[in-house]
Every structure is written in C-alpha cells, then in structure tokens.
CSV table of C-alpha atoms in Angstrom, one decimal:
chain,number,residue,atom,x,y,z
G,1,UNK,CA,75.4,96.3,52.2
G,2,UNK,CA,78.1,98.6,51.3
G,3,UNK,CA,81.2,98.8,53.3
G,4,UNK,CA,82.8,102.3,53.7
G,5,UNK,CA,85.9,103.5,55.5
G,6,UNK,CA,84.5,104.8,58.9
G,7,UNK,CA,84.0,108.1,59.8
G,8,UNK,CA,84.2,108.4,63.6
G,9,UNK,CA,83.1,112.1,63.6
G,10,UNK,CA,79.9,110.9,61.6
G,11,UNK,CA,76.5,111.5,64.3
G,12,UNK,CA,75.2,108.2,62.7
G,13,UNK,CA,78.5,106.3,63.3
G,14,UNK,CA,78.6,107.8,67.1
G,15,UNK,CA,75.4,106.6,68.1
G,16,UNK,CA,76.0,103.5,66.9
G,17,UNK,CA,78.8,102.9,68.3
G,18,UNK,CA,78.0,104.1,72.0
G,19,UNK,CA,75.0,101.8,71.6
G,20,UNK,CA,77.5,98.9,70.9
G,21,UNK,CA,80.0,99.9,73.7
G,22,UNK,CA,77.0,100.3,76.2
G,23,UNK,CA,75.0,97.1,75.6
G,24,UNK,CA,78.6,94.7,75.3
G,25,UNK,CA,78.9,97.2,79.0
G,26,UNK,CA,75.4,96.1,79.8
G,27,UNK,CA,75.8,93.0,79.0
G,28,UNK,CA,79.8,91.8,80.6
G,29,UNK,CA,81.1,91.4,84.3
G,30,UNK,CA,82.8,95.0,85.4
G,31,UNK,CA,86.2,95.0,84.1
G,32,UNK,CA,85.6,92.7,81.7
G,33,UNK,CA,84.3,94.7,78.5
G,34,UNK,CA,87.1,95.5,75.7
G,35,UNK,CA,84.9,97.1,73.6
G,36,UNK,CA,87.0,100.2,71.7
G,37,UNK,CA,85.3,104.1,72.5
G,38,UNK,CA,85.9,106.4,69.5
G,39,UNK,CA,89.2,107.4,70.7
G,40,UNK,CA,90.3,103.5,70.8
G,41,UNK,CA,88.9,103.5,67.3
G,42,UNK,CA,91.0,106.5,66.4
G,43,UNK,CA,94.2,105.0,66.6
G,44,UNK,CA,96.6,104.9,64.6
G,45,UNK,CA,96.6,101.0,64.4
G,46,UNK,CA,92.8,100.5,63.9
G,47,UNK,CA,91.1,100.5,60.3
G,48,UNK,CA,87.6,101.2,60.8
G,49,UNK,CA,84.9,100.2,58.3
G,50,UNK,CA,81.0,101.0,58.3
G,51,UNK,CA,78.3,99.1,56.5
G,52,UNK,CA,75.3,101.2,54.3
G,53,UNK,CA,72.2,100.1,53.3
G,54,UNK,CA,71.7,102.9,50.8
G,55,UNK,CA,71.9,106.1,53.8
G,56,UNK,CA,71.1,104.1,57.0
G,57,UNK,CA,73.9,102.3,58.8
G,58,UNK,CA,73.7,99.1,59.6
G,59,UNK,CA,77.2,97.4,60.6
G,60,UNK,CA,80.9,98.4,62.0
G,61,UNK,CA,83.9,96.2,62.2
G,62,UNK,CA,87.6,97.3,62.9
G,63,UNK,CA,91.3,95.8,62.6
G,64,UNK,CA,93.6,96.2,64.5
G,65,UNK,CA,97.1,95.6,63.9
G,66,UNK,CA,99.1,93.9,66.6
G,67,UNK,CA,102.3,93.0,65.3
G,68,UNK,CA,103.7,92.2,61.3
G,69,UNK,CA,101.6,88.8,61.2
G,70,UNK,CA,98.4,89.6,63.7
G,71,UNK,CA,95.6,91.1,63.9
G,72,UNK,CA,92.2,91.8,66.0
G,73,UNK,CA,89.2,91.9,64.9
G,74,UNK,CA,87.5,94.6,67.0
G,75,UNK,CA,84.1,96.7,67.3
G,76,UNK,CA,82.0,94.1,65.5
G,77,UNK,CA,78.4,95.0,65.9
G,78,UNK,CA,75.0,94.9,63.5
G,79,UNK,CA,72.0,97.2,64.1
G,80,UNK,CA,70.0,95.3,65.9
G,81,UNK,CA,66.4,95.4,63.3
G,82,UNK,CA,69.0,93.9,60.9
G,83,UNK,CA,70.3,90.9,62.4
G,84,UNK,CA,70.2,87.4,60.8
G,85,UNK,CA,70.3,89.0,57.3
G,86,UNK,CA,74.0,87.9,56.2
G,87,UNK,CA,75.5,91.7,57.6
G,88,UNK,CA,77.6,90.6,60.3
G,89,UNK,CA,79.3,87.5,57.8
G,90,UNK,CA,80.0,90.2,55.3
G,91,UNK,CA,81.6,92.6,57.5
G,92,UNK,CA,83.3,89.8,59.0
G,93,UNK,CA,84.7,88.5,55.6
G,94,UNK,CA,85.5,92.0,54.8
G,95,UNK,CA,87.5,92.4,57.6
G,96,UNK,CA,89.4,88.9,56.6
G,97,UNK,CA,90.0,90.0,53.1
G,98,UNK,CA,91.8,93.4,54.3
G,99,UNK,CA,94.0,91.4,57.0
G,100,UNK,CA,95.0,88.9,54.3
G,101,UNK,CA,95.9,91.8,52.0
G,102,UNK,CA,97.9,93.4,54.5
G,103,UNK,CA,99.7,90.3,54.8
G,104,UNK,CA,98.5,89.1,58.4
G,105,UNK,CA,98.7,85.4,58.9
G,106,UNK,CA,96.5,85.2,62.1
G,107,UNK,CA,93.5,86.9,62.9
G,108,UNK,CA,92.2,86.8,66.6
G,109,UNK,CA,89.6,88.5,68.9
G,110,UNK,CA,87.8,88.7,72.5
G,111,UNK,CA,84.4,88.0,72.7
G,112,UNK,CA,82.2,87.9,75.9
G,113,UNK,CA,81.4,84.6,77.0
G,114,UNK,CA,78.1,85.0,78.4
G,115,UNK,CA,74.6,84.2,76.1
G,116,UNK,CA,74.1,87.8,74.7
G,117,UNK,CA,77.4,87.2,73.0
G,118,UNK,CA,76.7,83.5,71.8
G,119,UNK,CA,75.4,84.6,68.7
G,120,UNK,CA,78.6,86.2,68.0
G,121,UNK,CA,80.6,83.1,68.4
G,122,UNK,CA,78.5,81.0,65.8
G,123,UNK,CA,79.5,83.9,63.6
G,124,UNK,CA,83.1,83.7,64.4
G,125,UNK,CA,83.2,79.7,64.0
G,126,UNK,CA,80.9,79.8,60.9
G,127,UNK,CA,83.8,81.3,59.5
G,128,UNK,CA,86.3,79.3,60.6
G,129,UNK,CA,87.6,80.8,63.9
G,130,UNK,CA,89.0,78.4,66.8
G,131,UNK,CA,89.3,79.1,70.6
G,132,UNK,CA,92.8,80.1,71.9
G,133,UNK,CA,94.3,81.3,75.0
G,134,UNK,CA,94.3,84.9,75.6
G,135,UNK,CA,96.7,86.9,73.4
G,136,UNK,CA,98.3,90.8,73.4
G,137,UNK,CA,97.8,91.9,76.8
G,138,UNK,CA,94.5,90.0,77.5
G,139,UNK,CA,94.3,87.7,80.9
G,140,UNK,CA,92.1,84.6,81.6
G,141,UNK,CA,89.0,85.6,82.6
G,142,UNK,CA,86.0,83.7,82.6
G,143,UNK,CA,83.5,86.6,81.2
G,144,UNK,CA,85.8,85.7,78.0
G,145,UNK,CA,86.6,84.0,74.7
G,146,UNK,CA,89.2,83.9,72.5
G,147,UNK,CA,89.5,83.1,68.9
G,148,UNK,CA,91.7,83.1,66.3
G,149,UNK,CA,92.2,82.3,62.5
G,150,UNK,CA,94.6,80.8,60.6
G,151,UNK,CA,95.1,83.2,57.3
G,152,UNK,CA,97.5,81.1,55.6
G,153,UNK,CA,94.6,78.7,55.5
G,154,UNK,CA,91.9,78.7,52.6
C-alpha cells in the first residue's frame, strides 16, 4: 500500500469516507459517533493520509493534534474487500511514525465499544494501545473506548 497525503476534494476519497462516517453511524448509539465529516477532516489541526493500491483506494487514517504532547488518531477505516491484509496496521504505524516525528509523546483515540468495532480494538492493542478514561472533551459513555499510547515507549 502506498500512503499519500489526503485529498478531501478527491470523488474516491469522499465516498469513502461517507461510507466510513455512515456505517460507524450505522453501527453506534445516537449521539455517540465521533467519526470526523470532510469539514472535521479539513481542519487545520488534522493531517489526513490515504492508502493506494496502485489507483484504487483502500485505507484513510488522520491525526489530530490536541495539544504540544497529544494526539488522536481519527478516521481510521479499510475498504471493506481488503480487510485482514496488513492495511489497517500499516496505516496505523504510519500514523505513529508521523506523531513521534512531530514530537507527540501520547497518542490516544475513541473507538465504539460495541462488536462491529471489536476488530478495531485488536488493531489498536496489537500495537500496543491501552484503555484510558476519556480525554479532550470526550464523556463516559458506554457506546465507548478509549485508548492511548505511550510514544516515549519503544
């Protein structure tokens, strides 16, 4: 796979993209669902990346910078005829790599709690994420989990 600075105006990118906020939608208590629309992802505090197998897209992942030290992994989602193939890890580690270079020393995120999202979390923990309370703005809610990572680590 190779990973490309996002383009948000890109036809491919938006349907992906509305496919990812509508099934975590689909798929999350109302109210619940902090999935980013294109203008979240437009920010000015977001880097956006999209993941290529030669001219199809096949992965997103976003950063988004909280404060000096944190960061939020955000808008993490693999076409879905390309799952279990290593996409989502190499996205993820990209997304590690960039916060570490920026000089983040914690990297969190929300994920849904419920079994759509459950292969999600194995990805998360695989790479060494660990639950944690809520963090910037988010509440305890049941429909959710939080994660973070330790970048000073490893």
């Amino acid at each position: 796979m190779q990973i490309r600075t996002g383009d948000t105006y890109d036809p491919r990118v938006i349907a992906l993209l509305d496919h990812h906020v509508t099934a975590a939608r689909a798929q999350t208590a109302p109210g619940s669902a902090h999935a980013l629309d294109l203008a979240g992802l437009r920010a000015p505090d977001i880097a956006f990346w999209t993941g290529w197998d030669g001219e199809t897209l096949i992965a997103t992942g976003a950063l988004k910078t909280l404060s000096a030290s944190q960061g939020e992994v955000k808008s993490m989602h693999t076409l879905q005829t390309t799952r279990r193939r290593g996409f989502g890890g190499q996205m993820l580690r990209h997304i590690i790599t960039k916060a570490r270079a920026r000089g983040l020393t914690r990297l969190s995120l929300e994920t849904g709690s419920w079994d759509y999202f459950k292969p999600a979390l194995a990805l998360y923990q695989a790479h060494g994420f660990v639950t944690c309370g809520p963090f910037e703005g988010y509440v305890e809610d049941p429909n959710s989990l939080f994660l973070t990572l330790d970048l000073t680590r490893g």
